[in-house]
Coordinates of C-alpha atoms and ligand atoms in Angstrom, one line a residue:
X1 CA 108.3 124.7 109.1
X2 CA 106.3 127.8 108.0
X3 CA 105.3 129.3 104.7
X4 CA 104.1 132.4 104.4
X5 CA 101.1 133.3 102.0
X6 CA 101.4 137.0 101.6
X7 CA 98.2 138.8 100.4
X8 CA 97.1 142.1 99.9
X9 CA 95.5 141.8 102.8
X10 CA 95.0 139.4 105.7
X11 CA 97.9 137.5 105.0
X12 CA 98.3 134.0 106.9
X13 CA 100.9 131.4 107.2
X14 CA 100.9 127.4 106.7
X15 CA 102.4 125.7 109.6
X16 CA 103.8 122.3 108.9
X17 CA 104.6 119.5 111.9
X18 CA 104.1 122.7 113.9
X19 CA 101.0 122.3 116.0
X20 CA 101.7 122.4 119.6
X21 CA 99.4 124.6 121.1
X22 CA 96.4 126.5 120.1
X23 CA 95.1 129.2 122.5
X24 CA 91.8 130.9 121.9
X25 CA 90.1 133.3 124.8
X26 CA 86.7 132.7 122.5
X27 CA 84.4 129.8 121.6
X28 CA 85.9 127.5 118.9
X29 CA 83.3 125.9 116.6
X30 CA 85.3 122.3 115.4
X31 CA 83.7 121.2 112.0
X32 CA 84.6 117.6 111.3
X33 CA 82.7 114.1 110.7
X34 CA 82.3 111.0 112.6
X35 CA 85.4 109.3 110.9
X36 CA 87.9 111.9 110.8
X37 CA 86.4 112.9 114.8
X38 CA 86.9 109.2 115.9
X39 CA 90.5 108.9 114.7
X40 CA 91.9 112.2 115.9
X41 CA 89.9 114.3 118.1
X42 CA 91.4 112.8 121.1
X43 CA 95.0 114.6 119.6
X44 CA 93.4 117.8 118.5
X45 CA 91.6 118.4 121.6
X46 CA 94.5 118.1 124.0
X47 CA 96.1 121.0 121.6
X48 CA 93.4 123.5 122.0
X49 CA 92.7 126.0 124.8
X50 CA 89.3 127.9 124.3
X51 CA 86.8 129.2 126.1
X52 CA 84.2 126.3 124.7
X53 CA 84.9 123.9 122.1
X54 CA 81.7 123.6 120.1
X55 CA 82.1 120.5 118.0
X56 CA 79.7 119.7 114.8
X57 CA 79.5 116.7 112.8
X58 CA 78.6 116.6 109.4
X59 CA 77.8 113.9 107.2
X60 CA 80.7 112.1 105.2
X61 CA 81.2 112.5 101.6
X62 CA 81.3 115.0 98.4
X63 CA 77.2 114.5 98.0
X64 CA 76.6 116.2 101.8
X65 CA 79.2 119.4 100.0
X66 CA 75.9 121.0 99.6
X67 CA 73.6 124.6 101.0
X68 CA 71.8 121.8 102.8
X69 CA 74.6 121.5 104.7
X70 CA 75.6 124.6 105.3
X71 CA 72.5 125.5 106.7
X72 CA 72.3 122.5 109.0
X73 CA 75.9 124.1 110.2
X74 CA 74.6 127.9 110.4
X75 CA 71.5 126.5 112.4
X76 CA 73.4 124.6 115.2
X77 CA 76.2 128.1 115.2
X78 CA 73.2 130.4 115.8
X79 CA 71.3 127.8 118.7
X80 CA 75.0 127.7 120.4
X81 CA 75.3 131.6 120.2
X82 CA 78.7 131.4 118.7
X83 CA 79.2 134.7 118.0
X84 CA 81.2 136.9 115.9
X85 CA 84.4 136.5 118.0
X86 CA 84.3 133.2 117.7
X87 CA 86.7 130.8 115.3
X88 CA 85.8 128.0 113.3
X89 CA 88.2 125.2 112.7
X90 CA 88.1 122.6 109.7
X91 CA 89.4 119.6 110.7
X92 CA 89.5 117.2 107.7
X93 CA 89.8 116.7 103.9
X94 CA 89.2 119.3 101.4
X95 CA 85.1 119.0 101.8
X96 CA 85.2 120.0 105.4
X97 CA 87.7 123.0 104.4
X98 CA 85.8 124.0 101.6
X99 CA 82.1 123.9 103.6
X100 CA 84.2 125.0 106.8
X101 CA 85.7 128.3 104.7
X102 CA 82.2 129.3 102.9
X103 CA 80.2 128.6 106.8
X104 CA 82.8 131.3 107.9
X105 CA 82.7 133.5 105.4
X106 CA 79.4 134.2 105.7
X107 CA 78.0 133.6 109.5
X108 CA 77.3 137.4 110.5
X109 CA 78.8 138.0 107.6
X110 CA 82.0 136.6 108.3
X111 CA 83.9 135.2 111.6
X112 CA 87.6 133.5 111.3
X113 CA 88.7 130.0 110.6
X114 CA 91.3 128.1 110.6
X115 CA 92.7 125.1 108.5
X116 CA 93.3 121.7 110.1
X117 CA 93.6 119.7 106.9
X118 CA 93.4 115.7 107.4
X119 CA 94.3 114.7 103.9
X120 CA 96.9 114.7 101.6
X121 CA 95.1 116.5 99.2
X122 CA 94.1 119.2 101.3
X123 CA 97.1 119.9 103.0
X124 CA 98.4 120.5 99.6
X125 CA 96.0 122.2 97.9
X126 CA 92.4 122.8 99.2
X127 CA 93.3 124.4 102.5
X128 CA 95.2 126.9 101.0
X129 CA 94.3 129.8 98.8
X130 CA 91.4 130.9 100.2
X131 CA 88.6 129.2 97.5
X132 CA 85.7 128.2 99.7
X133 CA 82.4 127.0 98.2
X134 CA 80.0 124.1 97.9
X135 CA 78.4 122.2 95.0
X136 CA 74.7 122.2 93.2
X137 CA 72.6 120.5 90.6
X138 CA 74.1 122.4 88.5
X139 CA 78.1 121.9 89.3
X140 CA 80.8 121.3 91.8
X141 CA 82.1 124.3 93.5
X142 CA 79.8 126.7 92.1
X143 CA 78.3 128.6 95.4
X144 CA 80.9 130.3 97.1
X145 CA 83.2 132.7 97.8
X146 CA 87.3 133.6 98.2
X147 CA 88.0 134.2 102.0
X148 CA 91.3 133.1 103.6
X149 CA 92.0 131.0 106.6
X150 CA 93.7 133.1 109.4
X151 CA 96.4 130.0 110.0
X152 CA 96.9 126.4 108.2
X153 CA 97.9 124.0 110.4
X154 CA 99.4 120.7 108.2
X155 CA 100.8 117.4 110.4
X156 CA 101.9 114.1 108.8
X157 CA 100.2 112.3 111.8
X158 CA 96.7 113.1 110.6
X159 CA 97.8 111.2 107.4
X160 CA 98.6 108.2 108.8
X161 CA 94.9 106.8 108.9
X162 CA 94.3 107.8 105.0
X163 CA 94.1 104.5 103.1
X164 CA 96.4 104.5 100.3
X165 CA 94.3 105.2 97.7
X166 CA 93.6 108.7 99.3
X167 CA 97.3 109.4 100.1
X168 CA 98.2 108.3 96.5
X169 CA 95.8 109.8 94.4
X170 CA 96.3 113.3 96.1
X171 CA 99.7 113.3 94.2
X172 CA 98.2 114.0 90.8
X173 CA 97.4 117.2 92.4
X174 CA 101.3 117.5 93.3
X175 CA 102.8 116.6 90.0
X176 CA 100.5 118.9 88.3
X177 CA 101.9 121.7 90.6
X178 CA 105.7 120.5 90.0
X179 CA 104.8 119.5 86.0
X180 CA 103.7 123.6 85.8
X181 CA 105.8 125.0 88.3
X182 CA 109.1 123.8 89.0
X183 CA 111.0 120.8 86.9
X184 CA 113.1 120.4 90.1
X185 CA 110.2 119.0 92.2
X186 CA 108.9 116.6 89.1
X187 CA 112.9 115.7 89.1
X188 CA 112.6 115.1 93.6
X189 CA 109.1 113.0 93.2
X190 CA 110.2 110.9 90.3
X191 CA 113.0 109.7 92.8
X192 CA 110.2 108.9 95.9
X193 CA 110.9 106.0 96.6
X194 CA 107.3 104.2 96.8
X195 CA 107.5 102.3 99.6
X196 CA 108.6 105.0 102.1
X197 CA 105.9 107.1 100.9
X198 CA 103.4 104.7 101.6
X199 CA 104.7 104.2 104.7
X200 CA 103.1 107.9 105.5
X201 CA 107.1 108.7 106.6
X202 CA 107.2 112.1 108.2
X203 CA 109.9 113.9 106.9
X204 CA 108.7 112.7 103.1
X205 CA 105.5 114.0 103.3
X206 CA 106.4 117.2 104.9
X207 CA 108.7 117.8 101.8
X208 CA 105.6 116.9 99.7
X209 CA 103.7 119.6 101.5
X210 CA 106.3 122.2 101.7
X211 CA 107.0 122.1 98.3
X212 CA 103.6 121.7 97.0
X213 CA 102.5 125.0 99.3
X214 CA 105.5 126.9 98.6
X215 CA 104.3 126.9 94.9
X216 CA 100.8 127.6 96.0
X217 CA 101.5 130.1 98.1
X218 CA 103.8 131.9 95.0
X219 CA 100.9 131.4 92.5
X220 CA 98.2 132.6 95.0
X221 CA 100.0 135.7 96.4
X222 CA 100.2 136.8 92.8
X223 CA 97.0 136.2 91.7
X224 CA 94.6 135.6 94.7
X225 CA 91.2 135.6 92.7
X226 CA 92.3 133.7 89.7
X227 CA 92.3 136.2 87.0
X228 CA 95.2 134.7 85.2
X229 CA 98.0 133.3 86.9
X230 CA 96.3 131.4 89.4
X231 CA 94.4 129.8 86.4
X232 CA 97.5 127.5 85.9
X233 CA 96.2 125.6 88.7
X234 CA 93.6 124.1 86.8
X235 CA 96.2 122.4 84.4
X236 CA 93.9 118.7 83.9
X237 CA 91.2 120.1 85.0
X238 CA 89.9 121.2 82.1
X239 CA 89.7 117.0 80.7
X240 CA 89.0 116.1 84.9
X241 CA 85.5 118.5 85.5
X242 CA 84.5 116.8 81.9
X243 CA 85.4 113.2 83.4
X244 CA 84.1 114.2 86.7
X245 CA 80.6 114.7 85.6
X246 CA 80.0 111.9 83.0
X247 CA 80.9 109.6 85.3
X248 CA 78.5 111.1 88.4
X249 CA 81.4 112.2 90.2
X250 CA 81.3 108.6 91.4
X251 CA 84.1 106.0 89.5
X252 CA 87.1 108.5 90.1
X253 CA 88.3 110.4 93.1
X254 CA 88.4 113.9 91.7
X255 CA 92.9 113.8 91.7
X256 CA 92.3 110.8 89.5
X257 CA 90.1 112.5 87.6
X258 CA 93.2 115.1 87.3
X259 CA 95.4 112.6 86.6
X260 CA 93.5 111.2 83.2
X261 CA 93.0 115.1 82.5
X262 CA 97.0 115.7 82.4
X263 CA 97.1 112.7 80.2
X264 CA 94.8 114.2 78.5
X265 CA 95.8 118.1 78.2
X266 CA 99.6 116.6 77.9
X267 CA 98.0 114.8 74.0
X268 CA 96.8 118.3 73.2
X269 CA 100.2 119.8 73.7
X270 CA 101.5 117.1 71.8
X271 CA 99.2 117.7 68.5
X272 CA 100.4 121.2 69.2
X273 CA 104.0 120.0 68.5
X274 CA 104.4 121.3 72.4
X275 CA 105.6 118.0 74.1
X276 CA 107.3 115.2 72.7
X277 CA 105.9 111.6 73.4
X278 CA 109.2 110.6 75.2
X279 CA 108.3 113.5 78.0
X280 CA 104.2 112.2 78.2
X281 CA 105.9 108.7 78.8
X282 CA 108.2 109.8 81.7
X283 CA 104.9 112.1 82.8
X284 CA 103.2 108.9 82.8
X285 CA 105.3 106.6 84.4
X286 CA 105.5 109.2 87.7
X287 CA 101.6 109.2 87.9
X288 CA 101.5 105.5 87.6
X289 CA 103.6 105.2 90.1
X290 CA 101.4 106.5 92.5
X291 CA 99.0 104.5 91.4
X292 CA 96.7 106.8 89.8
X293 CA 95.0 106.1 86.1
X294 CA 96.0 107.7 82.6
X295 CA 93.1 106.8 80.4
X296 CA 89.7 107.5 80.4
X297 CA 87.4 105.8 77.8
X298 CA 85.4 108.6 75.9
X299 CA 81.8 107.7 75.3
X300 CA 81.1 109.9 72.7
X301 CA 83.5 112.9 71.5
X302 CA 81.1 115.3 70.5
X303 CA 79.2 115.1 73.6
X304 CA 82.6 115.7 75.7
X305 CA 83.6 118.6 74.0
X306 CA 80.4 120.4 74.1
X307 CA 80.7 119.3 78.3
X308 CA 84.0 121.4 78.3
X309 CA 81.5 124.7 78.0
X310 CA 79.6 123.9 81.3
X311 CA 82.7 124.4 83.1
X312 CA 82.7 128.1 85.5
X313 CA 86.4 128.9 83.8
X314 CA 85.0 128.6 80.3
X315 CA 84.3 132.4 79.6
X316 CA 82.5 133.8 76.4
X317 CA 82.5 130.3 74.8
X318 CA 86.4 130.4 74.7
X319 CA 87.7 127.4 76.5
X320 CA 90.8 127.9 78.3
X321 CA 93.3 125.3 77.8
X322 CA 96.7 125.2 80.6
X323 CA 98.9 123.2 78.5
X324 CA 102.9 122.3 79.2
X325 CA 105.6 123.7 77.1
X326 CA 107.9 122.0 78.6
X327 CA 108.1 120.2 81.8
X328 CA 108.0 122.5 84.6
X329 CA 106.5 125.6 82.5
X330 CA 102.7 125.6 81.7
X331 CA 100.8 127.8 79.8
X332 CA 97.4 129.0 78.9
X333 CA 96.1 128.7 75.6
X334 CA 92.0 129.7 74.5
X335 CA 92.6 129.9 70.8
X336 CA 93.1 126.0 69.9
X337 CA 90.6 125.0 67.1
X338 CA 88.3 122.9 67.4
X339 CA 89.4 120.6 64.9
X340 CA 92.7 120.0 66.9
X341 CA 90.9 119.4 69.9
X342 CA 88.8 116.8 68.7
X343 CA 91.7 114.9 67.2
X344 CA 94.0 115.2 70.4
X345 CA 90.6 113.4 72.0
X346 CA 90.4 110.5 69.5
X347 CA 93.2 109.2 71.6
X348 CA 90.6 107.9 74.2
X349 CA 88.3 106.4 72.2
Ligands
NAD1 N1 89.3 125.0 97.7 C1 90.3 124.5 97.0 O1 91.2 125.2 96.5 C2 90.2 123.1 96.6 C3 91.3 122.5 96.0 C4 91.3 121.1 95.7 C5 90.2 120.4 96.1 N2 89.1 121.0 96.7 C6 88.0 120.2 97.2 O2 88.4 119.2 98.1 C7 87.5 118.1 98.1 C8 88.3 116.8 98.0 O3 89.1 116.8 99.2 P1 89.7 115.4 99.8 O4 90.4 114.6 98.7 O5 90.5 115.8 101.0 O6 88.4 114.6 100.1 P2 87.4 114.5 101.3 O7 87.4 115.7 102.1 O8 86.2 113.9 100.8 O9 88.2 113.3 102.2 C9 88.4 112.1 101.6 C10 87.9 110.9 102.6 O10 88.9 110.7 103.6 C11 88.3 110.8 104.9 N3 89.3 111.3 105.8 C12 89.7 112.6 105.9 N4 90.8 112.6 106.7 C13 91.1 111.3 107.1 C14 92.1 110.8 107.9 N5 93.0 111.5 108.4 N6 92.1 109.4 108.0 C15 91.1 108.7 107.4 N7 90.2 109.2 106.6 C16 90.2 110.5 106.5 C17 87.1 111.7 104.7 O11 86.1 111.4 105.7 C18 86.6 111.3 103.3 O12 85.8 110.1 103.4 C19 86.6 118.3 96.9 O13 85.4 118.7 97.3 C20 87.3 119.4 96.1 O14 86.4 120.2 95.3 C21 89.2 122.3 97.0
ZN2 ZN1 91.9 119.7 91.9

């Protein structure tokens, strides 16, 4: 299965249980770490033909998505004189494909990567789009830059070794697609049944990934550097970058994180006579069935909202709100008082 993601320019496409053969006449740098590398290399390597594979391991974890790390990878790229001919490949979860993407996009001012994504969550999401970027003191994501893969290479076998907590909580990211996008694929994962998917059953997850990038791909071919559009992506994140960072980016995986900030976002439509409870309930149900948690205790309400203005989205102090009208239609609201906004948060106290 393919799916195309048609840009302006350097369009690529997402390949899904498609990865046979890979043939490079250059040097292939293979960015990975030691887990994702002892699980799968063996099957990687006997798909790839290059000229030298170069293969560098980085430390596991969101804290190592830093510049210290990217310079660690620039430094072994330039001893190795890979040059500008050369590709990069990520091979893992959404911190290697974001680190990966930025390393690319800026080694001699840009050579071309590819996508092997190793988790749910980035074979829905991360690896596709094109947003590459690491964190700092100051926030997640905020060094980087937009620069697109030249192929995405999804397979269901990678996912096999995900414990279920991973695999599960990269849903969140998938109902919030289907939730803004496309009432059809809510209706399709409401009726997963539980058990296959945590069996990691190919054709299931495929469909997870094809529909999931299918949306992407719409969203980010009309809108590649999130000027509007694009912004509906961000639907819980608003309520997740807020949870993320009072709780050290360290009690919640960040698609839980999403998760509570549906809830969340879902309570603010509801005070703005948008949804009806009985839909938040049926929203509810589908996220718990994966597992993933609704409620998030807020400390301290004041402090929260105030947290919502240190997010890179919030411009000229208006924060922008992606709310549902109705299930499978979001929208994008800046204009909500404060007032309503506090109340809608009284709900997790
Ligand atoms: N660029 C984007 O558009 C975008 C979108 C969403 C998320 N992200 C970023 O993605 C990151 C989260 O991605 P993630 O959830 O994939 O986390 P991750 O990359 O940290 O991977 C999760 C864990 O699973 C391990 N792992 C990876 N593949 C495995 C496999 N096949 N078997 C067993 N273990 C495996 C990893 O080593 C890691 O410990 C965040 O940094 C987030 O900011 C980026
Ligand atoms: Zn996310």
């Amino acid at each position: 299965m393919q799916i195309d993601i048609k840009l302006k320019q350097n369009s690529y496409k997402v390949f899904i249980n498609e990865l046979e053969k890979l043939n490079f006449d250059t040097k292939v740098v293979l960015l990975s770490n030691a887990r994702i590398l002892n699980l799968h290399l063996k099957t990687l390597k006997n798909k790839i033909k290059c000229k030298e594979l170069f293969i560098i391991s980085i430390e596991e974890g969101e804290e190592y998505k830093n510049l210290q790390t990217v310079e660690k990878i620039l430094n072994q790229m330039f001893a190795h004189h890979i040059d500008r001919k050369s590709i990069l490949i990520s091979f893992g979860g959404g911190v290697i494909s974001d680190i990966g993407g930025f390393v690319a996009s800026i080694y001699q001012r840009g050579i071309s990567f590819i996508n092997i994504p190793t988790t749910l969550l980035a074979c829905v999401d991360a690896s596709v789009g094109g947003k590459t970027g690491v964190n700092n003191q100051f926030g997640k994501n905020l060094i980087g830059s937009f620069y697109q893969p030249k192929a995405v290479y999804c397979q269901s076998e990678f996912l096999k070794t995900l414990n279920d907590k991973e695999l599960s909580s990269a849903m969140a990211e998938v109902i919030k697609m289907a939730l803004s996008f496309d009432i059809r694929f809510f209706k399709f994962i409401q009726n997963i049944d539980k058990k296959l998917f945590l069996s990691r059953d190919d054709e299931l997850l495929s469909n997870i990934i094809q529909k999931s990038v299918e949306i992407k791909a719409k969203i980010v071919s009309k809108d590649e550097k999130e000027n509007h559009l694009r912004m509906i992506l961000n639907y819980g994140h608003t309520f997740a970058h807020v949870i993320e960072n009072q709780t050290f980016y360290k009690k919640y995986l960040h698609a839980e994180a999403v998760s509570i900030g549906i809830h969340m976002a879902n309570i603010l439509a509801y005070h703005l006579n948008l949804l009806q409870k009985t839909q938040i309930q049926e929203i509810n149900q589908t996220l718990q069935k994966f597992d993933l948690p609704i409620f998030y205790k807020i400390p301290n309400i004041n402090a929260f909202y105030q947290n919502f203005f240190l997010d890179k989205k919030t411009k000229q102090e208006k924060i922008n709100f992606i709310l549902l009208k109705k299930i499978g239609k979001a929208i994008i609201k800046d204009d909500i008082d404060k007032n309503t906004i506090l109340k809608s948060l009284e709900s997790f106290t």
